[in-house]
Every structure is written in structure tokens, then in C-alpha cells.
Short mmCIF file of C-alpha atoms in Angstrom, two decimals:
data_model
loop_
_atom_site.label_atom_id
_atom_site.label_comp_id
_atom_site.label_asym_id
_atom_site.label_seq_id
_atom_site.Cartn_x
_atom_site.Cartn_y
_atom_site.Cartn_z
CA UNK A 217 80.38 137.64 102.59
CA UNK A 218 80.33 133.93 102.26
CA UNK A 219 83.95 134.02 101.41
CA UNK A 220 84.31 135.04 104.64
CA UNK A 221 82.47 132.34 106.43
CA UNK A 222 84.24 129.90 104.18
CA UNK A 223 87.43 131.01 105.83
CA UNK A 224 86.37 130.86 109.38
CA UNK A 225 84.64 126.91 108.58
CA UNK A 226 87.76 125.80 107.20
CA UNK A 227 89.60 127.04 109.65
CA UNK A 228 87.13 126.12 112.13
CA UNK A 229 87.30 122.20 110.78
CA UNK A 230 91.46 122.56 110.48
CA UNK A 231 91.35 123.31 114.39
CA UNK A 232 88.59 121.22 115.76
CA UNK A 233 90.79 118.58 113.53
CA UNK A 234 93.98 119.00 115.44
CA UNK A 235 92.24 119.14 118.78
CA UNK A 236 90.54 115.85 118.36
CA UNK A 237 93.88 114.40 118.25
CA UNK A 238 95.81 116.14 120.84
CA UNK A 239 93.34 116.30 123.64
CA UNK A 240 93.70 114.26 126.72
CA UNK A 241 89.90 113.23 127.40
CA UNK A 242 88.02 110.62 125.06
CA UNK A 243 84.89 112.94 125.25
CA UNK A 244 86.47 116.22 124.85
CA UNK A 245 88.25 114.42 121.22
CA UNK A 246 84.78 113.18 120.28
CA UNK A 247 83.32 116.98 120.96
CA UNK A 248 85.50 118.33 118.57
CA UNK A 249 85.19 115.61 116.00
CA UNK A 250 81.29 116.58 116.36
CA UNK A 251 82.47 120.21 115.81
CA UNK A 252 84.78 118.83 112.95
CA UNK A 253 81.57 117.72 110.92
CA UNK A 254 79.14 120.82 111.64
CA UNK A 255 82.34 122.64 110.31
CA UNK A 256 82.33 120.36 107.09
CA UNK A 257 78.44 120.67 106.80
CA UNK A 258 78.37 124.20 107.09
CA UNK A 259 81.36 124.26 104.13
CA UNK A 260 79.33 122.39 101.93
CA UNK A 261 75.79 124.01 102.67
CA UNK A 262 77.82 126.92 101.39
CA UNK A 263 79.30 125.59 98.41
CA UNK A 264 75.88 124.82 97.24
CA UNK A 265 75.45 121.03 97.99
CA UNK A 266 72.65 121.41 100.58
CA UNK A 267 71.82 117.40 100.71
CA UNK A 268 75.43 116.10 101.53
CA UNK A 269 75.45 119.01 104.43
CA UNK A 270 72.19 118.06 106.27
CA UNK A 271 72.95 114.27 105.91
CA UNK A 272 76.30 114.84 107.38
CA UNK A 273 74.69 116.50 109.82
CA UNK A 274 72.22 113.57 110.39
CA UNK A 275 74.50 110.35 109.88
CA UNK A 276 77.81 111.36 111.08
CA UNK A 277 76.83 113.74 114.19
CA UNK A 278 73.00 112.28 114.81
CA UNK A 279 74.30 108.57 114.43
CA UNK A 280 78.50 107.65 114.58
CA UNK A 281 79.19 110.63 117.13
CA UNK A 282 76.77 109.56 119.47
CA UNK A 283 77.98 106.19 118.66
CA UNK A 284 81.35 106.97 119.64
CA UNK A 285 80.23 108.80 122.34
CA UNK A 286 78.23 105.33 123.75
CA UNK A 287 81.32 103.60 123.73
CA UNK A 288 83.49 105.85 125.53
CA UNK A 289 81.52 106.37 128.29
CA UNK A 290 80.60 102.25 128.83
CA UNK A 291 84.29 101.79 128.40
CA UNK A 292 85.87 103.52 130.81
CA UNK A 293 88.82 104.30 128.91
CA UNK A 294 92.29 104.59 130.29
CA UNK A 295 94.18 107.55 129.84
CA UNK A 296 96.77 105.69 128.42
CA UNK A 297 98.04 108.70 126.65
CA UNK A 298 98.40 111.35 128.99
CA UNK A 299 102.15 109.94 129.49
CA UNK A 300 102.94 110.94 125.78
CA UNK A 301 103.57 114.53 126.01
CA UNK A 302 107.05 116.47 125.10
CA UNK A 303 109.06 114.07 123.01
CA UNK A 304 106.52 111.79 122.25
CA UNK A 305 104.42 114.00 120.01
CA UNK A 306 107.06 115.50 118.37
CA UNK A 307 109.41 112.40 117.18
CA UNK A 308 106.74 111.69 114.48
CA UNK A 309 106.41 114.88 113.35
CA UNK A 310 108.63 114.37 110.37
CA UNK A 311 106.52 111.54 109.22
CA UNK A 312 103.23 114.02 108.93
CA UNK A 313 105.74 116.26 107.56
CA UNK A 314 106.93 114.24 104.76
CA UNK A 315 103.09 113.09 104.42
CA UNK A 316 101.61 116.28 104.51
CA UNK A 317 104.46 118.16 102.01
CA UNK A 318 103.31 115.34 99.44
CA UNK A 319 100.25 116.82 99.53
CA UNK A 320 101.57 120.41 99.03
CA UNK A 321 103.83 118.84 96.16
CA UNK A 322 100.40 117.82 94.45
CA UNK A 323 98.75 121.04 94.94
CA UNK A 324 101.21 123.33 93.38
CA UNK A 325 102.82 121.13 90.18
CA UNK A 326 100.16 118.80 89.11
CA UNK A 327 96.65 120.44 89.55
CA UNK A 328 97.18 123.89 87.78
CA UNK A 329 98.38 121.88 84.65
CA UNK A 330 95.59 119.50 84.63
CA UNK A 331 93.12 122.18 83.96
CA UNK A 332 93.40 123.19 80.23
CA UNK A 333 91.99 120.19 78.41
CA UNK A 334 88.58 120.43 80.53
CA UNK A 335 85.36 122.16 78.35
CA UNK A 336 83.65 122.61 81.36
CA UNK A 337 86.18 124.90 82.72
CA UNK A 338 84.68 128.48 81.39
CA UNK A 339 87.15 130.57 81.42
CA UNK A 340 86.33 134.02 80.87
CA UNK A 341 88.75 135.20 77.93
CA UNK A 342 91.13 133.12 75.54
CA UNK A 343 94.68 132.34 76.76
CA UNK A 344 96.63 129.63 75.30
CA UNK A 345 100.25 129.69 76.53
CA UNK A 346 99.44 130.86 80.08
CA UNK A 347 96.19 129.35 81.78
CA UNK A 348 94.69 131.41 84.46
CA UNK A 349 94.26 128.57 86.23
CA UNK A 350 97.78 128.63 87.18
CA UNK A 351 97.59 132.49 87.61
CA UNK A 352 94.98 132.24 90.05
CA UNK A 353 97.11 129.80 92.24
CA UNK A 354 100.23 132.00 91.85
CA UNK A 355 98.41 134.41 92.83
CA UNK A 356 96.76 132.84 95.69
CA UNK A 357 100.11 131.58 97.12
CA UNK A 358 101.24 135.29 96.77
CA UNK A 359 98.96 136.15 98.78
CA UNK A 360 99.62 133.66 101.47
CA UNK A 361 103.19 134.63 101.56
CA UNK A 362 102.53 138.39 100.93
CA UNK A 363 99.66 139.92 102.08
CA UNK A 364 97.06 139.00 104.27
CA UNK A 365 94.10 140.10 102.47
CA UNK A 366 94.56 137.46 100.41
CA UNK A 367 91.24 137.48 98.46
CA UNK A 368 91.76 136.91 95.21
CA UNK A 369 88.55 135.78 93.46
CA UNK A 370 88.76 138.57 90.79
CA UNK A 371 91.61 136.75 88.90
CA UNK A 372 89.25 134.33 87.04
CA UNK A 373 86.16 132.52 87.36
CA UNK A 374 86.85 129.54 87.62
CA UNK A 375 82.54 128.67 87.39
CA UNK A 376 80.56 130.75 85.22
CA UNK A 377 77.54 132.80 86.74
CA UNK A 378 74.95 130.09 85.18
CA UNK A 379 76.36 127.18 87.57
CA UNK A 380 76.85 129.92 90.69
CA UNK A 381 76.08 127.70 93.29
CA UNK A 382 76.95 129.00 96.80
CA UNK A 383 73.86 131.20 96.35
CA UNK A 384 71.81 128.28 97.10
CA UNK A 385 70.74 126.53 100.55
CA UNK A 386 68.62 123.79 99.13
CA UNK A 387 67.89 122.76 95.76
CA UNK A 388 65.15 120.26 94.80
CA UNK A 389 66.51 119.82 91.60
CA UNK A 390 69.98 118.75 93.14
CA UNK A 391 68.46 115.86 95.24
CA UNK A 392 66.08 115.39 92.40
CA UNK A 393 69.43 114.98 89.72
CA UNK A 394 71.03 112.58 92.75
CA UNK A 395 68.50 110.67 92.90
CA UNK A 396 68.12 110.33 89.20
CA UNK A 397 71.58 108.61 88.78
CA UNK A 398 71.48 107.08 92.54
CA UNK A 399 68.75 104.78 91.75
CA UNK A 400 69.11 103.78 87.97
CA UNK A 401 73.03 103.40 87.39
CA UNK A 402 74.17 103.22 91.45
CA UNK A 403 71.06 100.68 92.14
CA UNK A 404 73.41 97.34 92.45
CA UNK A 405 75.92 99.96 94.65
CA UNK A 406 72.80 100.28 97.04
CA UNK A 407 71.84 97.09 97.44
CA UNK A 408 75.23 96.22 98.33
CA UNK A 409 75.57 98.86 100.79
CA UNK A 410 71.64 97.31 101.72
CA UNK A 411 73.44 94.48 102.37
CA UNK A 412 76.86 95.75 104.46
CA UNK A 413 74.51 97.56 106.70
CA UNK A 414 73.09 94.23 107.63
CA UNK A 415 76.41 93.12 108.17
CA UNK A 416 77.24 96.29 110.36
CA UNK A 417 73.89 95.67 112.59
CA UNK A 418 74.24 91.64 112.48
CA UNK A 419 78.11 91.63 113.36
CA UNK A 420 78.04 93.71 116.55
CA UNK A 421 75.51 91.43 118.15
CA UNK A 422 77.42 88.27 117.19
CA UNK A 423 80.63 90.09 118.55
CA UNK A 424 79.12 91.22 121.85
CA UNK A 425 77.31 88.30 122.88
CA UNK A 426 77.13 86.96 126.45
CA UNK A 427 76.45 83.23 126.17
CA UNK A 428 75.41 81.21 129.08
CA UNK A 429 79.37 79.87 129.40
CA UNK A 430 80.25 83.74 129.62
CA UNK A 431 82.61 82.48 126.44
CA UNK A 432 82.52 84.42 122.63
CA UNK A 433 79.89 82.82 119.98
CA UNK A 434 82.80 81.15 118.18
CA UNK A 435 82.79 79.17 121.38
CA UNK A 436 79.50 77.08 120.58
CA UNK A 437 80.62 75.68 117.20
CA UNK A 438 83.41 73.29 118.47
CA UNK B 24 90.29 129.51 93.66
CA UNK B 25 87.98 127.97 95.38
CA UNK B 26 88.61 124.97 94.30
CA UNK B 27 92.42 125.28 95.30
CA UNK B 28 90.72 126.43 98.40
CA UNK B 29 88.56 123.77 99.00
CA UNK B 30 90.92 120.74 98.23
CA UNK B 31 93.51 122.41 100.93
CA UNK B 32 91.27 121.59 104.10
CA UNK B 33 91.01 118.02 101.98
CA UNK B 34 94.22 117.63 101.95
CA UNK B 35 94.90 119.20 105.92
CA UNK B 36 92.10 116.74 107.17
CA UNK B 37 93.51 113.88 105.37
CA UNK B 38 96.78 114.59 106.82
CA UNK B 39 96.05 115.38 110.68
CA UNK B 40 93.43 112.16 110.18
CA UNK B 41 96.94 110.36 108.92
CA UNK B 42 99.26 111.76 112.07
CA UNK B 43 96.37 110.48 114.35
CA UNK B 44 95.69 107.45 113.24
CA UNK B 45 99.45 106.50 113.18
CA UNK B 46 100.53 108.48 116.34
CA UNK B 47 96.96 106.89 118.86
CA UNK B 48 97.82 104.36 120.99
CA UNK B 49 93.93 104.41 122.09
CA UNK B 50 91.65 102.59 119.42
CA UNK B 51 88.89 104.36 119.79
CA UNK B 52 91.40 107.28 118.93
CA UNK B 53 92.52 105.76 116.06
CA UNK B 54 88.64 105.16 114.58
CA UNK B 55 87.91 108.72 115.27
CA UNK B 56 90.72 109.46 112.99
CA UNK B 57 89.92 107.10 110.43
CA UNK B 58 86.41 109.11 110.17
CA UNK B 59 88.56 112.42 110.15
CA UNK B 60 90.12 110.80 106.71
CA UNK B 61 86.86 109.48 105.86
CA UNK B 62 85.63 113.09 106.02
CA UNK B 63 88.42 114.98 103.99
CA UNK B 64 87.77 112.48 101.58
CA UNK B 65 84.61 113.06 101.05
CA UNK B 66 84.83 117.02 100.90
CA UNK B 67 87.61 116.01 97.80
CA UNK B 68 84.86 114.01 95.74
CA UNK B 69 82.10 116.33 96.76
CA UNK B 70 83.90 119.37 95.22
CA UNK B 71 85.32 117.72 92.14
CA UNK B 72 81.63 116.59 91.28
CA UNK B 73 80.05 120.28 92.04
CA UNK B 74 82.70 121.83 89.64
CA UNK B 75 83.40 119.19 86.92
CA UNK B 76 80.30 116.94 86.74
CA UNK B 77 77.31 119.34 87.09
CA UNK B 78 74.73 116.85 85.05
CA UNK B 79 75.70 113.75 86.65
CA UNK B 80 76.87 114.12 90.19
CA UNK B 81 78.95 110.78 90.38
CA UNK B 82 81.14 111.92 92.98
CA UNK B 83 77.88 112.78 95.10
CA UNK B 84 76.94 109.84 94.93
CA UNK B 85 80.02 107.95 95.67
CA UNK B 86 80.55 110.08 98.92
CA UNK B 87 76.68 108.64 99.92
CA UNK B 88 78.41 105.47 99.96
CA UNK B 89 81.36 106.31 102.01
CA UNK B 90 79.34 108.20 104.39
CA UNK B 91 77.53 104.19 104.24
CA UNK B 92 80.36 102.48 104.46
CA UNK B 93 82.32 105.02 107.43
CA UNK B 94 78.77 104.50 109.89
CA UNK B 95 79.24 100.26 109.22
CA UNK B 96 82.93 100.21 109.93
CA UNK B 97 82.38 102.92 112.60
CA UNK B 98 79.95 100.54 114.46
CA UNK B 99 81.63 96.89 114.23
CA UNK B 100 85.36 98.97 115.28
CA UNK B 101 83.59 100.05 118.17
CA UNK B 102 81.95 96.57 118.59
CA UNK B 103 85.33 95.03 118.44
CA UNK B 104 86.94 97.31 120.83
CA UNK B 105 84.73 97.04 123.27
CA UNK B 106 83.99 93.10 123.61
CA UNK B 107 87.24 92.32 125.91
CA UNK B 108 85.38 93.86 128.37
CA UNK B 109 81.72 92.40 127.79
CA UNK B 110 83.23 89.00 128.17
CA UNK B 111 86.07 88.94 129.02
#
């Protein structure tokens, strides 16, 4: 069951993701980047990291979304890119081509080799010339090509049932174990992000201030 | 398989967030799809800790940070993009 709803978030994110960059309105993009993140917080909820979903939830939509959302509608934006349609989308399509196949190129010749030296990795019985790491992406691309069922999860486990985490909405001891390394080796990491916060509130101000002259602060120092 | 799973819609994100940010002639375009990248990276670090790192969580707690960092550089792009027209 939560296989399934895996599927339909990811695939939910993949096409809020493509319509944020081919719609013609500013507010309709920024609508379906807000649908982008409750897509990704959803994904993670279910993969068992409760914390990073609800914060996503709460900084990116609750704070940058409505950010962008401020903007758009002060601005006034041109539609400066309702001329590109036809050609223009499509003569940079080999560029995210080429960038997207190196991605592909990654997924199916480096990763299933990398996974045999890791004592984490519990695999379920012993197998030394063939992992079934690499069986279970064979497998899974089989099933792209192949089949549509496609659900393959019997192969292996890749987690063992001890660490079986998209059972779980919230977990005190997750925040409790993030918080635990967050504040003791990550403290000097917080305190500069303390201090690039102050940047991000101080530097807006600075940048949007009206003077008397009508001129930018930079103005007032000759 | 999950995790093969999981580090595809990384790796789709990253790459529309890519094709926008190079192909937006509209900044505030282009930010949005710097947070798209910001995003798909984050889902990468998130699942590599939840599989590989149960007792420590580092890449939890770097993708804190990034969600940090992505709100500051959200809010001084959008400062910069829109002070032409405050004062100018």
C-alpha cells in the first residue's frame, strides 16, 4: 500500500516539476512548485523521516513559497516568455539530454557496484560473485522495459525488518537522535547559519531601501 | 529498490531544476528552479542518511542546513530582483 502512494508522490513531484517550468503565468509556476514540496514531504513522511517532511512543509511552503509568491505579485512581471514556444523549448533539449543521461549513466554502472563493501547493507542470504544489489536493479529496469507491474520488492531487502521505517509517521527518538548530533558536533554549523540568516534579513533591507535622494544605500558613502 | 527508487526522482528533479534554470529568461524563474535543485538535493542526502547512517543522521542534518541556506538565498534573490523597481 505505501508502495503505491510512493509511486503516485514521485510521480506527482516529477510532474508538478516540469510544470513549474513550462507554464506561462508566474503564479501558476509558483503553485506547482508549492505542489512540488507537499509531493517531496509526503515522500519522506513515508520513508520514515517525519521531521524533514513537516519542516519542509513549514519552511519551504509556509515561508519561501509565500515569499515567492510576494514578489510576483508586487512585481508585475512581464510575460517575457510567452514568445518562446515551438523552437525555442526544444533547441536545448539536447543539453538536458546529455545532462540528464549522465545521471542515468550513474545510476546503472556505478551504484550497484558500490554496494558490497557496506556492513550495514543486510542482505538476506550470502552471495559473493553476484550481489543482489545489482539483481534488484536488473530486475527493476526489467520491469520498466517489460512489464508494467513492475513491483519488485521481493528480490532482496535491501533494510532489514529491525530498521523498517516507512511504518512510522513520527518518531521522538528520530528528532531526539537529530538533535543529539545537531547541537554537540553541528553547533559551530548553527551558529554560522545563526549568523547567514542575519545576513539574509539585514541584506534585503539594505538592498531595498528608499533614501531621501530616491538613490541605492551605496549612494550615501561617497 | 527503494533506494534506486528514491535517488531517480533525485536525479529527475535535479535535472528539470538544471533545464530551468538554464532555459528561464525570467529570474524569478530561474530562483524557483534553483530551489527545485535545492530540493532533489536534499531528498539524495536525506535517503542516503535513512539507509546508511541510522545512528548518526549526518546527512539529516546537513539537509537542515540547506533547507537554511535555500530560505537566505531565496530571500536576498528576490530582494535583488526586485529593487530596479523600488528605486529605480
Amino acid at each position: 500500500m505505501s508502495n503505491f502512494l510512493l509511486d503516485f508522490l514521485s510521480l506527482g513531484a516529477i510532474l508538478s516539476g516540469i510544470l513549474v517550468i513550462t507554464s506561462k503565468n508566474p503564479v501558476i509556476s509558483v503553485l506547482f512548485l508549492i505542489s512540488v514540496f507537499v509531493n517531496v514531504a509526503g515522500y519522506l513522511v513515508l520513508l520514515g523521516i517525519g521531521f524533514l517532511g513537516i519542516s519542509y512543509i513549514i519552511v519551504y511552503v509556509g515561508a519561501i513559497a509565500i515569499l515567492f509568491l510576494f514578489v510576483i505579485m508586487m512585481l508585475n512581471i512581464q510575460l517575457a516568455e510567452l514568445s518562446a514556444v515551438g523552437s525555442e523549448y526544444t533547441q536545448s533539449l539536447p543539453l538536458g539530454g546529455i545532462v540528464g543521461s549522465l545521471f542515468v549513466f550513474e545510476l546503472i554502472s556505478i551504484l550497484p557496484f558500490s554496494f558490497k563493501g557496506l556492513s550495514t547493507f543486510n542482505l538476506s542470504s550470502v552471495s559473493n560473485t553476484f550481489s543482489e544489489s545489482s539483481l534488484g536493479v536488473i530486475n527493476w529496469f526489467n520491469t520498466l522495459l517489460v512489464s508494467s507491474i513492475g513491483s519488485t520488492n521481493d528480490v532482496h531487502q535491501v533494510f532489514d525488518a529491525a530498521h523498517a521505517t516507512d511504518s512510522n509517521f513520527t518518531n521522538y527518538i528520530q528528532i531526539e537522535s537529530i538533535g543529539q548530533s545537531l547541537y554537540t558536533y553541528g553547533s559551530i554549523w548553527l551558529l554560522l547559519t545563526s549568523i547567514i540568516l542575519l545576513l539574509a534579513i539585514v541584506g534585503p533591507i539594505a538592498l531595498s531601501m528608499k533614501t531621501n535622494n530616491t538613490d541605492h544605500l551605496y549612494t550615501l558613502y561617497r | 529498490m527503494i533506494l534506486e527508487h528514491v535517488l531517480v526522482l533525485s536525479a529527475y528533479l535535479f535535472s528539470i531544476g538544471i533545464y530551468g534554470l538554464i532555459t528561464s529568461r525570467n529570474m524569478v524563474r530561474a530562483l524557483m528552479c534553483l530551489e527545485l535543485i535545492l530540493n532533489a538535493v536534499n531528498i539524495n542526502f536525506v535517503t542516503f542518511s535513512d539507509f546508511f547512517d541510522s545512528r548518526q543522521l549526518k546527512g539529516d542534518i546537513f539537509s537542515i542546513f540547506v533547507i537554511a541556506i535555500a530560505a537566505a538565498e531565496a530571500a536576498i534573490g528576490l530582494a535583488i530582483v526586485s529593487s530596479p523597481q523600488n528605486s529605480g
